[in-house]
PDB file of C-alpha atoms in Angstrom:
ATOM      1  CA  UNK D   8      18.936 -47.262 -46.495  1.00 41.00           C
ATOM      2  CA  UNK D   9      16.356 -48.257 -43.760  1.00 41.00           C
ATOM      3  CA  UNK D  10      12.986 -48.916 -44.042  1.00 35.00           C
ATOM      4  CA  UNK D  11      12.172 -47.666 -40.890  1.00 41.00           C
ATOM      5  CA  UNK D  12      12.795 -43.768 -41.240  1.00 47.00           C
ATOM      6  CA  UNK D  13      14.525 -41.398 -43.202  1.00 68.00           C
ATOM      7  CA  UNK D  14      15.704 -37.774 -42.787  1.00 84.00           C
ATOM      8  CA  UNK D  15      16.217 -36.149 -45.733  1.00 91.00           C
ATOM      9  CA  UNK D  16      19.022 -33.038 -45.342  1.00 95.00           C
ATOM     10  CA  UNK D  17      18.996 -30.361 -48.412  1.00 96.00           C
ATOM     11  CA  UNK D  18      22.448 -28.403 -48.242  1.00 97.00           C
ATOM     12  CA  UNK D  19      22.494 -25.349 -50.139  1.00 97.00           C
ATOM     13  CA  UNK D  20      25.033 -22.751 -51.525  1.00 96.00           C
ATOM     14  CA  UNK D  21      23.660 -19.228 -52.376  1.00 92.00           C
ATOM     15  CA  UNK D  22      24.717 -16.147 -53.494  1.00 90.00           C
ATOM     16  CA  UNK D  23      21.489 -14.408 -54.845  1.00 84.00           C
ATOM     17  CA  UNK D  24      18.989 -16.759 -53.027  1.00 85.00           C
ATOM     18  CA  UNK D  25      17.487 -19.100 -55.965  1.00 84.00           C
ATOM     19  CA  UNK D  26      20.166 -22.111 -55.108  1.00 90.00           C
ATOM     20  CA  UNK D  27      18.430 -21.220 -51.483  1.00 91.00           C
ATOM     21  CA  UNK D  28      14.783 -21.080 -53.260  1.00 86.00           C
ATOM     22  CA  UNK D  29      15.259 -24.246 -54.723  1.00 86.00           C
ATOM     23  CA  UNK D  30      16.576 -26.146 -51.790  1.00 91.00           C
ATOM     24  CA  UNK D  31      13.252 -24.670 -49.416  1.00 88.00           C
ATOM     25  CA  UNK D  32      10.961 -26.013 -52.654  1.00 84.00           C
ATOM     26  CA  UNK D  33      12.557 -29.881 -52.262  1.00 87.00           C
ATOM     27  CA  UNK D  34      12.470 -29.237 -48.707  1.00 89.00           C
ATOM     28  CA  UNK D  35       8.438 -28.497 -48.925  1.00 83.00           C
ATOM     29  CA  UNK D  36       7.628 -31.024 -51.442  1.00 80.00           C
ATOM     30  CA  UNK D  37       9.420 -34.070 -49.159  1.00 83.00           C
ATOM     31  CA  UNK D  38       7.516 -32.369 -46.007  1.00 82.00           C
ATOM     32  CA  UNK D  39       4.156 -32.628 -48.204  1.00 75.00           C
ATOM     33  CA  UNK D  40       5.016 -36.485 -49.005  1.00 74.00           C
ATOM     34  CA  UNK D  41       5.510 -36.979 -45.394  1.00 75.00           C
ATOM     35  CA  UNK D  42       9.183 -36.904 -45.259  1.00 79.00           C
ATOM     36  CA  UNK D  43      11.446 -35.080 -42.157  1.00 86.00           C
ATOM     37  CA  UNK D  44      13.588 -32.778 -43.840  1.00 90.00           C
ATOM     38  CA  UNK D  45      15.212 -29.410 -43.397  1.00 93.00           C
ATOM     39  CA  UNK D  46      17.574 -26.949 -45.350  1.00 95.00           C
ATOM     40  CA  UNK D  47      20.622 -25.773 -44.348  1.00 96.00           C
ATOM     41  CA  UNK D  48      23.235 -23.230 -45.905  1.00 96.00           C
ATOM     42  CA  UNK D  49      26.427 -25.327 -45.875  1.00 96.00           C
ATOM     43  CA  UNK D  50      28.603 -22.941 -44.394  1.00 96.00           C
ATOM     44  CA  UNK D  51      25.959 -22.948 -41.084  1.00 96.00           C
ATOM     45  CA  UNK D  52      26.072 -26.809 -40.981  1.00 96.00           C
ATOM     46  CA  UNK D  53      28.998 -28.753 -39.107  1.00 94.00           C
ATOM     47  CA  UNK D  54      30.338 -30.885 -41.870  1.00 92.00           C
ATOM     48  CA  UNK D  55      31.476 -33.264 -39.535  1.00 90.00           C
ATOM     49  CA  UNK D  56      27.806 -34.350 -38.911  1.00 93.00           C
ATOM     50  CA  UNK D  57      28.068 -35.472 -43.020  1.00 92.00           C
ATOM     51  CA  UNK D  58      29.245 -39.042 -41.783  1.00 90.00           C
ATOM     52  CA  UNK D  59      25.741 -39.507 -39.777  1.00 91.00           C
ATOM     53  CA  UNK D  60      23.617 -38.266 -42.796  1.00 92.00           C
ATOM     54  CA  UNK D  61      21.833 -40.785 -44.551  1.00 89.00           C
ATOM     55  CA  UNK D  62      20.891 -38.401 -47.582  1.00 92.00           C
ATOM     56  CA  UNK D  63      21.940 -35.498 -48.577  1.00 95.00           C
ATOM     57  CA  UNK D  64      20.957 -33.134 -51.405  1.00 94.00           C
ATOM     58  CA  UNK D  65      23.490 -30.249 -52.207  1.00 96.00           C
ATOM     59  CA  UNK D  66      21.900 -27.421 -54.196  1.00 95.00           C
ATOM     60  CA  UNK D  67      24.725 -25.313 -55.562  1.00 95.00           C
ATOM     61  CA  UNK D  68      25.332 -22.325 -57.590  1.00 92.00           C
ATOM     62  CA  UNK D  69      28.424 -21.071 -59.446  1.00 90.00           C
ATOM     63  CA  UNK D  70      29.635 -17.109 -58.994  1.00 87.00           C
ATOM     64  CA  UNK D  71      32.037 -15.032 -60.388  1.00 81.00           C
ATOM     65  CA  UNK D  72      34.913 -17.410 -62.707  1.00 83.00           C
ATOM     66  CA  UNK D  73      33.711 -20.455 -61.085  1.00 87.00           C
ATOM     67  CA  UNK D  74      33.876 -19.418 -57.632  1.00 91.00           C
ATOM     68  CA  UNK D  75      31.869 -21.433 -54.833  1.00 93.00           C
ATOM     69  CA  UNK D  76      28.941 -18.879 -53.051  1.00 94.00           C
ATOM     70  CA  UNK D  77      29.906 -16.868 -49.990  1.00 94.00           C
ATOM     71  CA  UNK D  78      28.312 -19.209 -47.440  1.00 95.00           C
ATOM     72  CA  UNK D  79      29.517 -22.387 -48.676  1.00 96.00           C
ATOM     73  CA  UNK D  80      33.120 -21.537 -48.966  1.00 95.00           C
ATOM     74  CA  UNK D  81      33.985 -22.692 -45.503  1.00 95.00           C
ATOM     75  CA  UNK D  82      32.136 -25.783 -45.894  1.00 96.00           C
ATOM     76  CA  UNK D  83      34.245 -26.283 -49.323  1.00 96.00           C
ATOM     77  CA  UNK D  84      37.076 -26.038 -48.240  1.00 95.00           C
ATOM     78  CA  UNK D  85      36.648 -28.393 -45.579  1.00 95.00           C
ATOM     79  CA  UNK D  86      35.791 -31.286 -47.820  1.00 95.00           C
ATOM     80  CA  UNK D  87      39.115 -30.747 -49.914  1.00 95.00           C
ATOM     81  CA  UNK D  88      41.282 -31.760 -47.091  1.00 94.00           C
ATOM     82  CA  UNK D  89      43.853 -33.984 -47.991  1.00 93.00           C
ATOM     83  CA  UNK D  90      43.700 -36.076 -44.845  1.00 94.00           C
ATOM     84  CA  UNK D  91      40.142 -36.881 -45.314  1.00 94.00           C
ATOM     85  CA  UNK D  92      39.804 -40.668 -45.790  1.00 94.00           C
ATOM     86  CA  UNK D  93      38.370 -42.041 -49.276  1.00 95.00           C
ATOM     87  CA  UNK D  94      35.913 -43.447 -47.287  1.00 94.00           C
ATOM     88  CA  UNK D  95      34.619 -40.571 -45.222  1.00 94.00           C
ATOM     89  CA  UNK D  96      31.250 -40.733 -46.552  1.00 96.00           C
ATOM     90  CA  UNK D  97      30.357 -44.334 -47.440  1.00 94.00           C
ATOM     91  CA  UNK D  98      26.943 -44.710 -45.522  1.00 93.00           C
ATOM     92  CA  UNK D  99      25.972 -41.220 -47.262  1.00 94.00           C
ATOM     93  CA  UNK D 100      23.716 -41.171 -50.232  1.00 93.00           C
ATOM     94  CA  UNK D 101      23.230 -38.053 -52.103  1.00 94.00           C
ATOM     95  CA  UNK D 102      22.266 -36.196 -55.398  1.00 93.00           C
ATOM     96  CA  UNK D 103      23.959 -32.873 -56.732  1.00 95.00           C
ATOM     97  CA  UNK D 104      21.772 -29.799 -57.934  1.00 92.00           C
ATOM     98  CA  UNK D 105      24.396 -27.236 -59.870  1.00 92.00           C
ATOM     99  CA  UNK D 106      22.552 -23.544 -60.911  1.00 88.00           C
ATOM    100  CA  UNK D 107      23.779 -22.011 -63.256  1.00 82.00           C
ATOM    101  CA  UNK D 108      24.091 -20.369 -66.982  1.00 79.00           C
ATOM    102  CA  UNK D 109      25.602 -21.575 -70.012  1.00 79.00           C
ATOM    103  CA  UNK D 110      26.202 -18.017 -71.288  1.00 77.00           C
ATOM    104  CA  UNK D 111      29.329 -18.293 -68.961  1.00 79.00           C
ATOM    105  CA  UNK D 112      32.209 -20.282 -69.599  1.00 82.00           C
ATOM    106  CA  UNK D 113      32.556 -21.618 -66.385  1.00 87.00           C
ATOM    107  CA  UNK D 114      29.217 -23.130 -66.200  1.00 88.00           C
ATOM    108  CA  UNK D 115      28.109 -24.524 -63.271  1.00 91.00           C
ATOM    109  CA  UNK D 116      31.899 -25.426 -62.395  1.00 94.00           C
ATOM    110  CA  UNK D 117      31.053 -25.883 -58.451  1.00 95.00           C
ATOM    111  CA  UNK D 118      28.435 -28.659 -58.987  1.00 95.00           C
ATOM    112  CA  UNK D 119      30.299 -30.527 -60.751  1.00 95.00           C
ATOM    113  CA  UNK D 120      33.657 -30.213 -58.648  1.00 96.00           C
ATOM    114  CA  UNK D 121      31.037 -30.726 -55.467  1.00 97.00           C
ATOM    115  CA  UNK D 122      29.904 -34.361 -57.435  1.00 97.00           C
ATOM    116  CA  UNK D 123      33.478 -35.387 -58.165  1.00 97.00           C
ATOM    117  CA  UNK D 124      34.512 -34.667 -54.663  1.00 97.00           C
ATOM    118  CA  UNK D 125      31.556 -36.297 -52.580  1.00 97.00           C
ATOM    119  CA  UNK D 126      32.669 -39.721 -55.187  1.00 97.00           C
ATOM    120  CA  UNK D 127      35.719 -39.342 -54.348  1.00 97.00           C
ATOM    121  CA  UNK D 128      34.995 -39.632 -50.358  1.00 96.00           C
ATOM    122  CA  UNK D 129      33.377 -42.529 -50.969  1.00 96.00           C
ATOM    123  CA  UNK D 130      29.591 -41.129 -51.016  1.00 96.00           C
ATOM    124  CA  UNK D 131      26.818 -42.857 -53.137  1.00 95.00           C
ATOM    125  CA  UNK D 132      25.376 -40.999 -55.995  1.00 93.00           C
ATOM    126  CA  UNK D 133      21.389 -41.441 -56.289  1.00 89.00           C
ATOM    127  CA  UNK D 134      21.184 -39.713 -59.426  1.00 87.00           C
ATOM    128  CA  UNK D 135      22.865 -38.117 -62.512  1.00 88.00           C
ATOM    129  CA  UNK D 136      24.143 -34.604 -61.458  1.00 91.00           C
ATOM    130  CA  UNK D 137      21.649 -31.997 -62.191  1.00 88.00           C
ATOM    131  CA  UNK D 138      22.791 -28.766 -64.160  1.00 86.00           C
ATOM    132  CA  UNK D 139      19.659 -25.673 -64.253  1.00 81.00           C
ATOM    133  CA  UNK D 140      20.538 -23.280 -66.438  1.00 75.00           C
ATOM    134  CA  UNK D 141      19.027 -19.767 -66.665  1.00 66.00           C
ATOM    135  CA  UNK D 142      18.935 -19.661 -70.025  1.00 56.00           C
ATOM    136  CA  UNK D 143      16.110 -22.494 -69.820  1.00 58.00           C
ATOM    137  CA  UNK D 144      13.461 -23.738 -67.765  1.00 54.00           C
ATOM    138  CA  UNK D 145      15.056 -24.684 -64.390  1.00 52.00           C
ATOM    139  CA  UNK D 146      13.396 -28.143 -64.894  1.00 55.00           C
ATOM    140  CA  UNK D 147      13.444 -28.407 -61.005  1.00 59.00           C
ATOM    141  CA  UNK D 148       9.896 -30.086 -60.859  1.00 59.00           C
ATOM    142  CA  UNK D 149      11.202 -32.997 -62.857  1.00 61.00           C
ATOM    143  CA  UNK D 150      14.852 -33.347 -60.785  1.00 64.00           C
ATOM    144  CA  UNK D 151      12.352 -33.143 -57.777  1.00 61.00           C
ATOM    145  CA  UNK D 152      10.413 -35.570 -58.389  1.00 62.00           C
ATOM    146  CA  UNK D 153      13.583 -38.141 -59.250  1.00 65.00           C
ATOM    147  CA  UNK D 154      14.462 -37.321 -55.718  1.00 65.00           C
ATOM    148  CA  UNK D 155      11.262 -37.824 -53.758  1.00 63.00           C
ATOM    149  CA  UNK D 156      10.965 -41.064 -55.541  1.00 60.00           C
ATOM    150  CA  UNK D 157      11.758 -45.154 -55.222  1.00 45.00           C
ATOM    151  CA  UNK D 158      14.863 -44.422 -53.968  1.00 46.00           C
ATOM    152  CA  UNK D 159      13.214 -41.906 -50.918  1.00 47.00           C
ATOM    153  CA  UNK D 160       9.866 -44.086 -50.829  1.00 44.00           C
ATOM    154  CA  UNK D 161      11.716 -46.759 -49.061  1.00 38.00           C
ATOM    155  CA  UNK D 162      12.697 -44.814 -46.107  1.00 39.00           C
ATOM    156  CA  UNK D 163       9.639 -43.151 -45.969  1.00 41.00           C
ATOM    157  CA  UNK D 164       8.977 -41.520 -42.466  1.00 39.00           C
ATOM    158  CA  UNK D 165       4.855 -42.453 -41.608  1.00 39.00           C
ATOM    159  CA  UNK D 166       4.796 -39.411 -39.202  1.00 35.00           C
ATOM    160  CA  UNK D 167       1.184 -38.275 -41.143  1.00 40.00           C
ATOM    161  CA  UNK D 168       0.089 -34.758 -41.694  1.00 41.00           C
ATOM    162  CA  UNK D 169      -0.453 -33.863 -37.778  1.00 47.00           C
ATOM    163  CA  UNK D 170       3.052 -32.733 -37.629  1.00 50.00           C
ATOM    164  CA  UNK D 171       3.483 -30.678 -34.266  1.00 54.00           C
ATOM    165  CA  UNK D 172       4.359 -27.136 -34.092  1.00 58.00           C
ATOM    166  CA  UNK D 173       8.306 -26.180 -33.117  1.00 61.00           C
ATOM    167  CA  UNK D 174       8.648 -25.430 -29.028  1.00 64.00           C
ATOM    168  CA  UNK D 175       8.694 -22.022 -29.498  1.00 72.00           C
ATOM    169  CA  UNK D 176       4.943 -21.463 -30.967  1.00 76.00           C
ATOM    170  CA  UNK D 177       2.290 -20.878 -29.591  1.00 80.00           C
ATOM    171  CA  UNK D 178      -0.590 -23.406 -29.766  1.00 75.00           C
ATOM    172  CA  UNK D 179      -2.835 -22.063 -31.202  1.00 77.00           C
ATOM    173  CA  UNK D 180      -0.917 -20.291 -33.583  1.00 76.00           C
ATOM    174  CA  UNK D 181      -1.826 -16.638 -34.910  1.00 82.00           C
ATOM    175  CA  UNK D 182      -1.313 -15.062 -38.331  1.00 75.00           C
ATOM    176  CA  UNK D 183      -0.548 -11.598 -36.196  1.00 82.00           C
ATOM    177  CA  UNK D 184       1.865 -13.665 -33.887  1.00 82.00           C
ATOM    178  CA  UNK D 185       3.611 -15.399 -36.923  1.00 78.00           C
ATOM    179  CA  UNK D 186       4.154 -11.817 -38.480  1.00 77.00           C
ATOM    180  CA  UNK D 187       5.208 -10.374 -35.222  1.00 81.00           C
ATOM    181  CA  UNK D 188       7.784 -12.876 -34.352  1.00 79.00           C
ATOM    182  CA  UNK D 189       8.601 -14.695 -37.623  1.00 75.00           C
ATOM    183  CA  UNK D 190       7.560 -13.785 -40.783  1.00 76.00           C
ATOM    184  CA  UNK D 191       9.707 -11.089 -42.081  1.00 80.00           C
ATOM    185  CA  UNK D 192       7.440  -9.057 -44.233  1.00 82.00           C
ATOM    186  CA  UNK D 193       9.513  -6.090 -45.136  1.00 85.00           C
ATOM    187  CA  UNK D 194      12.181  -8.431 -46.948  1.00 84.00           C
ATOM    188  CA  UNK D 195      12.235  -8.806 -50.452  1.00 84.00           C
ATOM    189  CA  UNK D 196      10.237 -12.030 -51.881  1.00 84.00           C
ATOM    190  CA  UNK D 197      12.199 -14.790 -53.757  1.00 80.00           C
ATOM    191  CA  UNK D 198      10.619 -16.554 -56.713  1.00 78.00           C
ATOM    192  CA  UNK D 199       9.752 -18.808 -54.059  1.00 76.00           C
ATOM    193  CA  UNK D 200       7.019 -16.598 -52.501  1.00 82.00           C
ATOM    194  CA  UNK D 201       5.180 -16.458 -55.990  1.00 85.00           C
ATOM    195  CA  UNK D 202       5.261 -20.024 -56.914  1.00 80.00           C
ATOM    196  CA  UNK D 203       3.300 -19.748 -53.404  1.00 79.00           C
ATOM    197  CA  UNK D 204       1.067 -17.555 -53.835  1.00 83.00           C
ATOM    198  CA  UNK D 205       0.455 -18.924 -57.475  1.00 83.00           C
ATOM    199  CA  UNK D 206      -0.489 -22.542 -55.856  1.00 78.00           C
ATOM    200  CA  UNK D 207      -2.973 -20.898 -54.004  1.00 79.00           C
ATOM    201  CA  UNK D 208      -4.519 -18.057 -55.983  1.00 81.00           C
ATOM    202  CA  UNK D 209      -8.355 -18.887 -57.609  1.00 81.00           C
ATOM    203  CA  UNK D 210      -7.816 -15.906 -59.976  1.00 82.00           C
ATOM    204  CA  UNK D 211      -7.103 -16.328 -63.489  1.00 84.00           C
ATOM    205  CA  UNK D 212      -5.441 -13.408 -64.142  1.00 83.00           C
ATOM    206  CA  UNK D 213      -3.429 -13.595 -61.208  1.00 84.00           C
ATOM    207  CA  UNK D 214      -2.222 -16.706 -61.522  1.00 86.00           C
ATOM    208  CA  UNK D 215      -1.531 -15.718 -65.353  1.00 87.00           C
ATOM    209  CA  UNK D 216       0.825 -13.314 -63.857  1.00 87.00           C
ATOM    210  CA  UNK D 217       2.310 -15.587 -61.179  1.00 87.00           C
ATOM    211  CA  UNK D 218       3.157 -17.903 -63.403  1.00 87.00           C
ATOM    212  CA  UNK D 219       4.760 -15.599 -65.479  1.00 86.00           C
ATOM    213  CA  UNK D 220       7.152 -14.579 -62.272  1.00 84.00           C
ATOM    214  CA  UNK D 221       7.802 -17.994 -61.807  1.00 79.00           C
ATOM    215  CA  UNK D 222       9.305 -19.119 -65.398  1.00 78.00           C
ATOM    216  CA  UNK D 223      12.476 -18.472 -66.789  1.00 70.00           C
ATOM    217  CA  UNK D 224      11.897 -16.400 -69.048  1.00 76.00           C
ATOM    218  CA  UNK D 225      10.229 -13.993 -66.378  1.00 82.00           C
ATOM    219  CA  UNK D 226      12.897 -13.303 -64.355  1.00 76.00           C
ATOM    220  CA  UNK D 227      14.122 -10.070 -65.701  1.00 82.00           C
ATOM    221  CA  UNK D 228      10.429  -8.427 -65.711  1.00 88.00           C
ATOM    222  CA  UNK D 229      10.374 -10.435 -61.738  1.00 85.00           C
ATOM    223  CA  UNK D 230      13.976  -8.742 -60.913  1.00 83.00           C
ATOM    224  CA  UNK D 231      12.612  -5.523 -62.106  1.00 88.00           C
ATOM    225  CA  UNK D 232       9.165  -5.494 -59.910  1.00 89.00           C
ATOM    226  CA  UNK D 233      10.738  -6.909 -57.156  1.00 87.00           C
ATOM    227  CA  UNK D 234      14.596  -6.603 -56.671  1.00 82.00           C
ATOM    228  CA  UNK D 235      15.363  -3.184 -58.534  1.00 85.00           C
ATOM    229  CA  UNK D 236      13.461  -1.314 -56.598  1.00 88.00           C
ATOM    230  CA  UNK D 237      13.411  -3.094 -53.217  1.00 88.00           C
ATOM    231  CA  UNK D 238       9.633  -3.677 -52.906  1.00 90.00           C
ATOM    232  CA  UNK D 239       8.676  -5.727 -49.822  1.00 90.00           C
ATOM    233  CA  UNK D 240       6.631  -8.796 -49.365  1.00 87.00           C
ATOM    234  CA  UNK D 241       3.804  -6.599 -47.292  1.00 86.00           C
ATOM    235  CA  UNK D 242       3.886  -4.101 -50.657  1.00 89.00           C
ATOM    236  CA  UNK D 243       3.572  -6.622 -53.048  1.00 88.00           C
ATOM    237  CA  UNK D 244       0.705  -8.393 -50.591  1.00 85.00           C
ATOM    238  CA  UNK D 245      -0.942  -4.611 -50.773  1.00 84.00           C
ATOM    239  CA  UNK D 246      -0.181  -4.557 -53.956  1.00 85.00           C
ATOM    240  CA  UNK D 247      -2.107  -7.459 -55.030  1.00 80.00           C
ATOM    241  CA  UNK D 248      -5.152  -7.483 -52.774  1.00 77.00           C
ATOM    242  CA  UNK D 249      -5.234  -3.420 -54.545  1.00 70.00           C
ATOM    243  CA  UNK D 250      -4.969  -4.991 -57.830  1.00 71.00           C
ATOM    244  CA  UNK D 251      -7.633  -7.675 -57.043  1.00 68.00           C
ATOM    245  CA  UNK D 252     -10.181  -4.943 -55.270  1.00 70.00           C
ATOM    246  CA  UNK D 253      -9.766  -2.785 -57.987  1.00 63.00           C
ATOM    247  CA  UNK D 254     -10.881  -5.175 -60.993  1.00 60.00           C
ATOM    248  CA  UNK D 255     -14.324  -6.166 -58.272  1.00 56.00           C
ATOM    249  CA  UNK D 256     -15.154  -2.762 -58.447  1.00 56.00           C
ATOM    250  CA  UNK D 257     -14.474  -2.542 -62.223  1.00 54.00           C
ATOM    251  CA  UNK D 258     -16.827  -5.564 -62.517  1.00 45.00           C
ATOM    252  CA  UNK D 259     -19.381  -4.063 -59.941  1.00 49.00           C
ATOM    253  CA  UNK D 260     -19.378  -1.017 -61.428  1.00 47.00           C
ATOM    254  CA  UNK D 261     -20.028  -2.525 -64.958  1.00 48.00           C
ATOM    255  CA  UNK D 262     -23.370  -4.749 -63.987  1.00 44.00           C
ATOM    256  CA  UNK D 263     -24.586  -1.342 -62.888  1.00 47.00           C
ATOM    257  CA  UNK D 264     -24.211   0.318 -65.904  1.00 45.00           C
ATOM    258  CA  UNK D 265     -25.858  -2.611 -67.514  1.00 49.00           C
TER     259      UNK D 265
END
């Protein structure tokens, strides 16, 4: 790998969003350690490009029996070519993240087939295929950190924290121009947006709760507050700054009485 910069690609297969989630968390913890690197569903990237890549991480769940997600079925297929060389992707280095759960039989089938082919083409493995399971603590944090380390510190772009905004922002950049032209607020938030808003929350209770979202065994009670009923990042925003104001004036209201 060179010394002299390195772009890190995270390529992601999704069907419910949390192979997606995951791939946007590696993609903002190698940003945060000063590393260029984006996420891309695998079915939006041209494969092609995968001989230029230096390394790649493939986040991957498994749907139905075994079945590859909906937007990385193209890209699948593609790499199961019979007239692909054996050594298509010998400059590549990558690691394999499979999501899944071991209540099914098939579990995490596609990782694993993903792995065996990306060997088979001649790629270099960086690290022991991953397998999350739902029934368990994703243990991303600790796969995470195996990525972002020796191997990535050597290739380590030194572009520093003054990273410049895309072309097509403004500079100075708004909160109201973000959420006019970029931040969709009426979608549904991912476990994603809670591990954010944990991170950055100075209130005990409501990072008690947050981090309750965020763990495994949360995400039926997180399915049910978000998902079931189709509430909206701006309503659960309302929801807790309504939450917050209403426990100040709970406290307020108590010193009086005192």
């Amino acid at each position: 790998m060179s010394t002299s910069a390195c772009n890190l690609l995270v390529l992601f297969g999704s069907q419910t969003g949390t192979a997606q989630d995951c791939a946007e968390k590696i993609v903002r913890e190698a940003k945060r350690r000063h590393f260029s690197s984006r996420a891309v569903a695998m079915d939006l990237y041209n494969v092609a490009n995968l001989l230029n890549e230096e390394l790649v991480v493939f986040v991957c769940s498994t749907t139905g029996q075994g079945d590859p997600p909906d937007n990385m079925k193209t890209f699948w297929k593609f790499l199961l070519r019979k007239d692909l060389p054996a050594t298509s992707l010998t400059n590549m280095k990558f690691a394999v993240l499979g999501l899944g759960d071991s209540s099914y039989q098939k579990y995490n089938v596609v990782a694993k087939r993903l792995q065996k082919r990306l060997d088979q083409l001649g790629a270099c493995s960086i690290l022991k295929l991953g397998l999350a399971d739902d029934q368990h603590d994703l243990g991303l944090n600790d796969y995470m950190m195996n990525i972002l380390g020796d191997e990535m510190t050597m290739g380590r772009n030194d572009w520093g924290w003054n990273v410049p905004l895309p072309p097509k922002f403004p500079d100075p950049c708004t909160v109201q121009w973000l959420v006019t032209h970029y931040l969709d607020i009426n979608s549904v938030p991912r476990r994603s947006f809670f591990e954010l808003l944990k991170y950055h929350s100075q209130d005990e209770l409501e990072k008690e709760k947050l981090e309750d979202f965020c763990s495994a065994q949360g995400q039926e009670e997180l399915f049910s507050y978000c998902n079931r009923v189709k509430r909206t990042i701006l309503e659960v925003s309302l929801n807790i700054l309504y939450l917050k104001t209403m426990r100040l004036s709970s406290f307020s209201i108590g010193m009086k009485l005192k």
